[in-house]
Amino acid sequence: MKIVKSFEVGKNEIEKLLTKKAFDEVELSPKIREANKKIFGEDLTAAEIVRKIVGDVRKSGDKAVVDYTKKIDGVEISPKDFQVTEKEFQAAEIAADKKIVDSLKRAAENIRSYHIEQLPKSWITYRNKNSILGQSIIPLERVGIYVPGGTAAYPSSVLMNCIPAKVAGVGEIVMCVPPKNGQINPYVLIAAKIAGVDKIFKIGGAQAISAMAFGTETVPRVNKITGPGNIFVTLAKKEVYGHCDIDMLAGPSEILILADESADPEFVAADMLGQAEHDPLACSIVITTDENLAEKVFRRVKIRLENLSRKEIAGASIERNGLIIVAKDIDEAVDFANISAPEHMELLVKEPFNFLPKIKNAGAIFLGAYSPEPLGDYFAGSNHVLPTGGTARFYSVLNVETFLKRTGLISYTKDDLKNSAGDIIRLAEAEGLGAHAEAIKIRI
């Protein structure tokens, strides 16, 4: 982690630090590269590996899923064992702590209530001679949800992906999650039952994304895939886009904290580490105008890091991607925040709502000292599937409309068509589309 002062290095240098790499430029660690070389027989990039897996699963279905699950995850599984059984759900309920289950249920209700507010409506309007124009809102028939299963379990991600889909009216929800030692975390299974997932498959990685995108003998084909994952999952979603839809290309998690002299350095340090413990590639940034606060936060991060259960992961993240920027004034600080376009943005300033109109690019905004990022991760009700890697410039948070389609409705009377015919014919002929013009002429 380092402290950088904009008035010493210049604004251009700060902007470079805040600009993220594209997903296909992510470098694999030597350990992962060596493992992949043994599997594929050559040193391939992440994008090349994903392209091969997706192609093989599309061609060979279940067989390819079985092969790659064994090669990559070291798990032997047959297609008949892909889907989670009722017996496994029952075992999860026995193993679970009732208090945690109750917390999941309360979180689910908050998430459901929040997303019900987002529901758009179909509409119809009438023109002069009783012609009709309108819009029909139609839920997707089947969606696929990917839930990570690597260094931690994420029942909260199950709720965040499934509940908006249920609120939207999606017909069927299937979920893929990689098992750990052959088992899925019991709280992930319970969250799936609470949220209303229809089918769960114990497969992960690029092979799971491809199976949902194209369908196999066992895994049904979906219309859209949502949910975060590692670089291979993200690149697989990128590869299958167009064969089905996706929510976004999600990279490592990130937080940006905009803080003034009123911010508590303990709060700031704790929030940086809360993000850092996700992944060694996670990014934690503070932008402030107060040099004194910057120094205090720097020291407190080092001290608090020593007591974390995920110290190794958080330490690697802070060392590689921890950054404290001292801006010359608050306007420059806001400019830097918008350039970063972070997944999570905290406004730890005296009057956070005064800053809200100035924030243009963020996945989610947390206003004030008592609205920390974990509140949104788990419980408040807003969604935690958010754009990363600077894509908050054009992507939105996952929401009910993620799972809906809009279809235009047009019904003209003969008189209305006659009144509009001249304009339509002229425009069609101007584009050289005579048959379009004839389709109008024949009716009048």
Coordinates of C-alpha atoms in Angstrom, one line a residue:
M1 CA 0.0 0.0 0.0
K2 CA 1.2 3.5 -0.7
I3 CA 0.2 7.1 -0.2
V4 CA 0.3 9.3 -3.4
K5 CA -0.2 13.0 -3.4
S6 CA -1.7 14.4 -6.6
F7 CA 0.0 17.8 -6.1
E8 CA 3.4 16.0 -6.2
V9 CA 2.9 13.5 -9.0
G10 CA 0.3 15.3 -11.1
K11 CA -3.2 14.5 -12.1
N12 CA -2.3 12.4 -15.1
E13 CA -0.3 10.0 -13.0
I14 CA -3.2 9.6 -10.5
E15 CA -5.6 8.9 -13.4
K16 CA -3.2 6.1 -14.6
L17 CA -3.3 4.5 -11.2
L18 CA -7.1 4.5 -11.2
T19 CA -7.5 3.0 -14.6
K20 CA -8.1 -0.8 -14.5
K21 CA -6.8 -3.4 -16.9
A22 CA -9.2 -5.1 -19.3
F23 CA -10.3 -8.6 -18.2
D24 CA -8.3 -10.4 -20.9
E25 CA -5.1 -8.7 -19.8
V26 CA -5.2 -10.2 -16.3
E27 CA -1.9 -12.1 -15.7
L28 CA -2.2 -15.6 -14.2
S29 CA 0.1 -16.5 -11.3
P30 CA 3.1 -18.8 -12.1
K31 CA 1.4 -21.5 -10.0
I32 CA -1.9 -21.4 -12.0
R33 CA 0.1 -21.2 -15.3
E34 CA 2.0 -24.3 -14.4
A35 CA -1.1 -26.2 -13.4
N36 CA -2.8 -25.2 -16.6
K37 CA 0.2 -26.2 -18.7
K38 CA -0.1 -29.8 -17.2
I39 CA -3.8 -29.9 -18.1
F40 CA -3.7 -28.4 -21.6
G41 CA -0.2 -29.3 -22.7
E42 CA 0.9 -25.8 -23.4
D43 CA 1.2 -22.4 -21.8
L44 CA -2.1 -20.7 -22.7
T45 CA -3.6 -17.3 -21.7
A46 CA -6.8 -17.3 -19.6
A47 CA -8.8 -16.3 -22.6
E48 CA -7.4 -19.2 -24.7
I49 CA -8.1 -21.7 -21.9
V50 CA -11.7 -20.5 -21.6
R51 CA -12.2 -20.5 -25.4
K52 CA -11.1 -24.2 -25.5
I53 CA -13.3 -25.2 -22.5
V54 CA -16.4 -23.4 -23.9
G55 CA -15.9 -25.0 -27.3
D56 CA -15.5 -28.5 -25.9
V57 CA -18.6 -28.3 -23.7
R58 CA -20.6 -26.9 -26.5
K59 CA -19.5 -29.8 -28.7
S60 CA -19.5 -32.7 -26.2
G61 CA -21.9 -31.6 -23.4
D62 CA -21.9 -33.6 -20.2
K63 CA -18.7 -35.5 -21.2
A64 CA -16.7 -32.4 -21.4
V65 CA -18.1 -31.1 -18.1
V66 CA -17.1 -34.3 -16.4
D67 CA -13.6 -34.2 -18.0
Y68 CA -12.8 -30.6 -17.1
T69 CA -14.2 -31.0 -13.6
K70 CA -11.8 -33.9 -13.0
K71 CA -8.8 -32.1 -14.6
I72 CA -9.3 -28.7 -13.2
D73 CA -11.1 -29.3 -9.9
G74 CA -9.8 -32.8 -9.1
V75 CA -13.3 -34.0 -8.6
E76 CA -14.8 -37.1 -10.2
I77 CA -18.5 -36.7 -10.9
S78 CA -20.9 -38.4 -13.3
P79 CA -23.8 -36.6 -14.9
K80 CA -26.4 -38.4 -12.7
D81 CA -24.8 -36.8 -9.7
F82 CA -24.6 -33.2 -11.1
Q83 CA -27.9 -32.1 -9.5
V84 CA -28.3 -31.5 -5.8
T85 CA -30.8 -34.0 -4.3
E86 CA -33.5 -33.5 -1.7
K87 CA -31.3 -35.6 0.7
E88 CA -28.5 -33.1 0.4
F89 CA -31.0 -30.2 1.2
Q90 CA -32.1 -32.1 4.3
A91 CA -28.5 -32.7 5.4
A92 CA -27.9 -28.9 5.0
E93 CA -30.8 -28.1 7.2
I94 CA -29.6 -30.4 9.9
A95 CA -26.0 -29.0 9.8
A96 CA -27.1 -25.3 9.8
D97 CA -27.1 -23.0 12.7
K98 CA -30.8 -21.8 13.1
K99 CA -29.7 -18.3 14.0
I100 CA -27.8 -17.9 10.7
V101 CA -30.7 -19.3 8.8
D102 CA -33.0 -16.8 10.5
S103 CA -30.6 -14.0 9.5
L104 CA -30.7 -15.3 5.9
K105 CA -34.5 -15.2 6.0
R106 CA -34.6 -11.6 7.3
A107 CA -32.0 -10.5 4.6
A108 CA -34.1 -12.3 1.9
E109 CA -37.2 -10.3 3.0
N110 CA -35.3 -7.0 2.8
I111 CA -34.0 -7.9 -0.6
R112 CA -37.4 -8.9 -1.9
S113 CA -39.0 -5.7 -0.6
Y114 CA -36.4 -3.5 -2.2
H115 CA -36.6 -5.2 -5.6
I116 CA -40.4 -5.2 -5.7
E117 CA -40.1 -1.4 -5.8
Q118 CA -38.2 -1.7 -9.1
L119 CA -40.9 -3.5 -11.1
P120 CA -41.8 -1.7 -14.3
K121 CA -45.2 -1.9 -15.8
S122 CA -46.5 -2.8 -19.2
W123 CA -48.4 0.1 -20.8
I124 CA -50.8 0.9 -23.7
T125 CA -51.6 4.3 -25.2
Y126 CA -54.2 5.3 -27.8
R127 CA -53.6 7.5 -30.9
N128 CA -56.1 9.7 -32.8
K129 CA -58.3 7.1 -34.4
N130 CA -58.1 4.3 -31.8
S131 CA -54.7 3.0 -32.9
I132 CA -52.7 1.5 -30.1
L133 CA -49.0 1.7 -29.2
G134 CA -47.6 0.1 -26.1
Q135 CA -44.9 -1.9 -24.4
S136 CA -45.1 -5.4 -22.9
I137 CA -42.8 -6.3 -20.0
I138 CA -42.0 -10.0 -20.3
P139 CA -39.9 -12.1 -17.8
L140 CA -37.2 -14.4 -19.2
E141 CA -38.2 -18.0 -19.3
R142 CA -35.1 -19.5 -17.7
V143 CA -32.0 -18.0 -16.2
G144 CA -28.8 -19.4 -14.8
I145 CA -27.1 -18.2 -11.7
Y146 CA -23.4 -18.8 -10.9
V147 CA -22.3 -18.8 -7.3
P148 CA -18.6 -18.9 -6.5
G149 CA -17.3 -21.7 -4.3
G150 CA -13.6 -21.0 -3.9
T151 CA -12.0 -19.6 -0.8
A152 CA -15.3 -18.7 0.8
A153 CA -19.0 -19.6 0.6
Y154 CA -21.5 -17.0 -0.6
P155 CA -25.1 -17.6 0.4
S156 CA -25.7 -13.9 0.1
S157 CA -24.9 -14.1 -3.6
V158 CA -27.7 -16.7 -4.0
L159 CA -30.2 -14.3 -2.5
M160 CA -29.0 -11.3 -4.5
N161 CA -29.2 -13.2 -7.8
C162 CA -32.3 -15.3 -7.3
I163 CA -34.7 -13.0 -5.5
P164 CA -34.8 -10.2 -8.2
A165 CA -35.4 -13.0 -10.8
K166 CA -38.3 -14.3 -8.8
V167 CA -39.7 -10.8 -8.4
A168 CA -39.4 -10.3 -12.1
G169 CA -41.4 -13.5 -12.7
V170 CA -38.7 -15.7 -14.3
G171 CA -40.1 -19.2 -15.1
E172 CA -37.2 -21.3 -14.0
I173 CA -34.0 -20.6 -12.1
V174 CA -31.0 -23.0 -12.3
M175 CA -27.8 -22.5 -10.3
C176 CA -24.3 -23.8 -10.7
V177 CA -21.9 -23.8 -7.8
P178 CA -18.6 -25.7 -7.5
P179 CA -18.5 -28.1 -4.5
K180 CA -15.7 -28.2 -2.0
N181 CA -14.6 -31.7 -1.1
G182 CA -17.7 -32.9 -3.0
Q183 CA -20.1 -30.9 -0.9
I184 CA -21.9 -27.5 -1.2
N185 CA -21.9 -25.2 1.8
P186 CA -25.1 -25.9 3.7
Y187 CA -26.0 -22.1 3.9
V188 CA -25.7 -21.9 0.1
L189 CA -28.2 -24.7 -0.3
I190 CA -30.5 -23.2 2.4
A191 CA -30.3 -19.7 0.8
A192 CA -31.2 -21.3 -2.6
K193 CA -34.3 -22.9 -1.0
I194 CA -35.3 -19.6 0.7
A195 CA -34.9 -17.7 -2.6
G196 CA -36.7 -20.3 -4.8
V197 CA -34.0 -21.8 -7.0
D198 CA -35.5 -24.7 -9.0
K199 CA -32.4 -26.7 -9.8
I200 CA -28.8 -26.7 -8.5
F201 CA -25.8 -28.3 -10.2
K202 CA -22.5 -29.2 -8.5
I203 CA -20.3 -27.9 -11.2
G204 CA -18.2 -24.7 -11.5
G205 CA -15.8 -22.7 -13.6
A206 CA -15.9 -22.0 -17.3
Q207 CA -17.5 -25.5 -17.9
A208 CA -20.5 -24.5 -15.8
I209 CA -21.0 -21.3 -17.7
S210 CA -20.8 -23.1 -21.0
A211 CA -23.2 -25.8 -19.9
M212 CA -25.8 -23.2 -19.0
A213 CA -25.2 -21.2 -22.1
F214 CA -25.6 -24.1 -24.6
G215 CA -27.3 -26.8 -22.5
T216 CA -26.1 -30.4 -22.1
E217 CA -27.8 -33.7 -21.7
T218 CA -28.3 -32.8 -18.0
V219 CA -28.0 -29.0 -17.6
P220 CA -30.8 -27.0 -19.3
R221 CA -30.0 -24.1 -21.6
V222 CA -30.7 -20.7 -20.1
N223 CA -31.6 -17.3 -21.6
K224 CA -29.3 -15.3 -19.3
I225 CA -26.4 -16.0 -16.9
T226 CA -25.8 -13.8 -13.8
G227 CA -23.5 -13.9 -10.9
P228 CA -19.8 -13.2 -10.1
G229 CA -16.8 -15.6 -10.4
N230 CA -13.1 -15.7 -11.0
I231 CA -11.3 -14.6 -14.2
F232 CA -12.2 -17.9 -15.9
V233 CA -15.9 -17.5 -15.1
T234 CA -15.8 -13.9 -16.2
L235 CA -14.1 -14.7 -19.5
A236 CA -16.5 -17.6 -20.1
K237 CA -19.4 -15.3 -19.7
K238 CA -17.8 -13.0 -22.2
E239 CA -17.3 -15.9 -24.6
V240 CA -20.9 -17.1 -24.5
Y241 CA -22.5 -13.7 -24.7
G242 CA -24.7 -13.6 -27.8
H243 CA -25.7 -17.2 -27.4
C244 CA -27.3 -16.1 -24.2
D245 CA -27.3 -12.8 -22.3
I246 CA -25.2 -12.0 -19.3
D247 CA -25.5 -9.5 -16.5
M248 CA -22.0 -8.0 -16.7
L249 CA -18.3 -8.8 -16.7
A250 CA -17.4 -8.8 -13.0
G251 CA -13.8 -8.7 -11.9
P252 CA -12.1 -8.6 -8.5
S253 CA -14.0 -6.7 -5.8
E254 CA -13.2 -3.1 -5.0
I255 CA -14.0 -0.2 -2.7
L256 CA -13.3 3.5 -3.0
I257 CA -13.7 5.6 0.1
L258 CA -14.1 9.4 -0.3
A259 CA -13.1 10.9 3.1
D260 CA -12.6 14.3 4.5
E261 CA -11.1 15.4 7.8
S262 CA -14.3 14.3 9.7
A263 CA -13.8 10.6 8.8
D264 CA -12.7 8.2 11.6
P265 CA -9.4 6.5 10.5
E266 CA -10.5 3.3 12.3
F267 CA -13.6 3.1 10.2
V268 CA -11.7 3.8 7.0
A269 CA -9.0 1.2 7.7
A270 CA -11.6 -1.4 8.7
D271 CA -13.6 -0.8 5.5
M272 CA -10.4 -1.1 3.3
L273 CA -9.6 -4.5 4.9
G274 CA -13.2 -5.7 4.6
Q275 CA -12.8 -5.5 0.9
A276 CA -9.2 -6.7 0.8
E277 CA -10.1 -10.0 2.4
H278 CA -12.1 -11.1 -0.6
D279 CA -9.3 -11.8 -2.9
P280 CA -5.5 -11.0 -3.4
L281 CA -6.7 -9.1 -6.5
A282 CA -9.3 -7.0 -4.6
C283 CA -8.7 -3.2 -4.7
S284 CA -9.1 -0.8 -1.8
I285 CA -8.6 2.9 -2.4
V286 CA -9.0 6.0 -0.2
I287 CA -9.2 9.5 -1.6
T288 CA -9.0 12.4 0.8
T289 CA -7.9 16.0 1.1
D290 CA -6.5 15.5 4.6
E291 CA -2.8 14.4 4.7
N292 CA -3.1 13.7 8.4
L293 CA -6.0 11.3 7.9
A294 CA -4.0 9.6 5.1
E295 CA -1.1 8.9 7.5
K296 CA -3.4 7.6 10.3
V297 CA -5.3 5.3 7.9
F298 CA -2.0 3.9 6.6
R299 CA -0.9 3.0 10.1
R300 CA -4.2 1.6 11.2
V301 CA -4.5 -0.7 8.2
K302 CA -1.1 -2.2 9.1
I303 CA -2.2 -2.7 12.7
R304 CA -5.6 -4.1 12.0
L305 CA -4.3 -6.5 9.4
E306 CA -2.4 -8.5 12.0
N307 CA -5.6 -9.7 13.7
L308 CA -7.5 -10.9 10.6
S309 CA -8.4 -14.5 10.0
R310 CA -7.8 -14.0 6.3
K311 CA -4.6 -12.1 6.9
E312 CA -2.7 -13.6 4.1
I313 CA -5.3 -12.8 1.4
A314 CA -6.0 -9.3 2.8
G315 CA -2.3 -8.6 3.1
A316 CA -1.6 -9.6 -0.5
S317 CA -4.5 -7.4 -1.7
I318 CA -3.4 -4.3 0.4
E319 CA 0.2 -4.7 -0.7
R320 CA -0.7 -5.0 -4.4
N321 CA -3.8 -2.8 -4.7
G322 CA -4.1 -0.7 -1.6
L323 CA -3.8 3.0 -2.4
I324 CA -4.4 6.2 -0.5
I325 CA -4.6 9.4 -2.6
V326 CA -4.3 12.8 -1.2
A327 CA -6.1 15.3 -3.6
K328 CA -5.4 19.0 -3.6
D329 CA -9.1 19.8 -3.0
I330 CA -12.5 18.1 -2.7
D331 CA -13.5 18.8 -6.3
E332 CA -10.4 17.0 -7.5
A333 CA -11.1 14.2 -5.1
V334 CA -14.6 13.7 -6.6
D335 CA -13.1 13.8 -10.1
F336 CA -10.7 11.0 -9.2
A337 CA -13.6 9.0 -7.7
N338 CA -15.6 9.3 -10.9
I339 CA -12.6 8.3 -13.0
S340 CA -12.2 5.1 -10.9
A341 CA -15.9 4.2 -11.3
P342 CA -15.7 1.8 -8.4
E343 CA -17.9 -1.2 -7.5
H344 CA -18.5 0.3 -4.0
M345 CA -18.1 3.9 -3.0
E346 CA -18.3 5.1 0.5
L347 CA -18.8 8.8 1.3
L348 CA -17.3 9.3 4.7
V349 CA -17.7 13.1 4.7
K350 CA -19.5 15.6 6.8
E351 CA -22.5 16.1 4.5
P352 CA -22.6 13.0 2.3
F353 CA -25.9 13.9 0.6
N354 CA -24.4 17.1 -0.7
F355 CA -21.9 15.0 -2.7
L356 CA -24.4 12.6 -4.1
P357 CA -25.3 14.7 -7.2
K358 CA -21.6 14.9 -8.1
I359 CA -21.1 11.1 -8.1
K360 CA -21.6 9.9 -11.7
N361 CA -19.9 6.5 -11.7
A362 CA -20.3 3.9 -9.0
G363 CA -22.0 0.5 -8.6
A364 CA -23.4 1.4 -5.2
I365 CA -23.0 4.4 -3.0
F366 CA -22.9 4.2 0.8
L367 CA -23.6 7.5 2.5
G368 CA -22.3 8.3 5.9
A369 CA -20.2 6.7 8.7
Y370 CA -22.9 4.2 9.6
S371 CA -23.6 2.8 6.2
P372 CA -20.6 0.6 5.6
E373 CA -20.2 -1.6 2.6
P374 CA -21.1 -4.9 4.4
L375 CA -24.6 -3.4 5.1
G376 CA -25.2 -3.6 1.3
D377 CA -23.4 -6.9 0.9
Y378 CA -25.8 -8.7 3.2
F379 CA -28.8 -7.1 4.6
A380 CA -30.1 -3.6 3.6
G381 CA -31.9 -5.0 0.5
S382 CA -30.0 -3.3 -2.4
N383 CA -28.2 -5.7 -4.6
H384 CA -24.5 -6.5 -4.2
V385 CA -23.9 -7.8 -7.7
L386 CA -22.2 -4.7 -9.0
P387 CA -20.1 -3.6 -11.9
T388 CA -16.3 -3.7 -11.3
G389 CA -13.1 -2.7 -13.1
G390 CA -14.4 0.7 -14.0
T391 CA -17.4 -0.7 -15.8
A392 CA -19.7 1.3 -13.6
R393 CA -19.3 4.0 -16.3
F394 CA -21.8 2.0 -18.3
Y395 CA -23.1 -1.0 -16.4
S396 CA -25.8 -1.0 -13.7
V397 CA -26.3 -2.9 -10.5
L398 CA -28.1 -6.2 -11.0
N399 CA -31.8 -5.5 -10.6
V400 CA -35.3 -6.7 -11.5
E401 CA -35.0 -5.3 -15.0
T402 CA -32.0 -7.6 -15.5
F403 CA -34.5 -10.4 -15.9
L404 CA -37.1 -8.7 -18.0
K405 CA -37.5 -8.0 -21.7
R406 CA -39.4 -5.2 -23.3
T407 CA -41.5 -5.9 -26.4
G408 CA -43.1 -3.1 -28.5
L409 CA -46.9 -3.3 -29.3
I410 CA -48.3 -1.7 -32.4
S411 CA -51.9 -1.8 -33.7
Y412 CA -53.0 0.9 -36.2
T413 CA -56.5 1.3 -37.6
K414 CA -57.0 1.6 -41.4
D415 CA -57.6 5.4 -41.1
D416 CA -54.4 6.0 -39.1
L417 CA -52.3 3.9 -41.5
K418 CA -53.7 5.9 -44.4
N419 CA -52.8 9.2 -42.7
S420 CA -49.2 8.0 -42.1
A421 CA -48.7 6.2 -45.4
G422 CA -47.1 9.0 -47.3
D423 CA -44.4 9.5 -44.7
I424 CA -43.7 5.8 -44.4
I425 CA -43.5 5.3 -48.2
R426 CA -41.1 8.3 -48.6
L427 CA -38.8 7.0 -45.9
A428 CA -38.7 3.5 -47.2
E429 CA -38.0 4.6 -50.8
A430 CA -35.3 7.0 -49.5
E431 CA -33.6 3.9 -48.0
G432 CA -34.0 1.9 -51.2
L433 CA -36.4 -0.6 -49.6
G434 CA -39.2 -0.7 -52.2
A435 CA -40.8 -3.8 -50.8
H436 CA -41.3 -1.9 -47.5
A437 CA -43.1 0.8 -49.4
E438 CA -45.3 -1.7 -51.4
A439 CA -46.4 -3.3 -48.1
I440 CA -47.9 0.1 -47.2
K441 CA -49.2 0.9 -50.7
I442 CA -51.1 -2.3 -51.1
R443 CA -53.2 -1.5 -48.0
I444 CA -54.3 2.0 -49.1

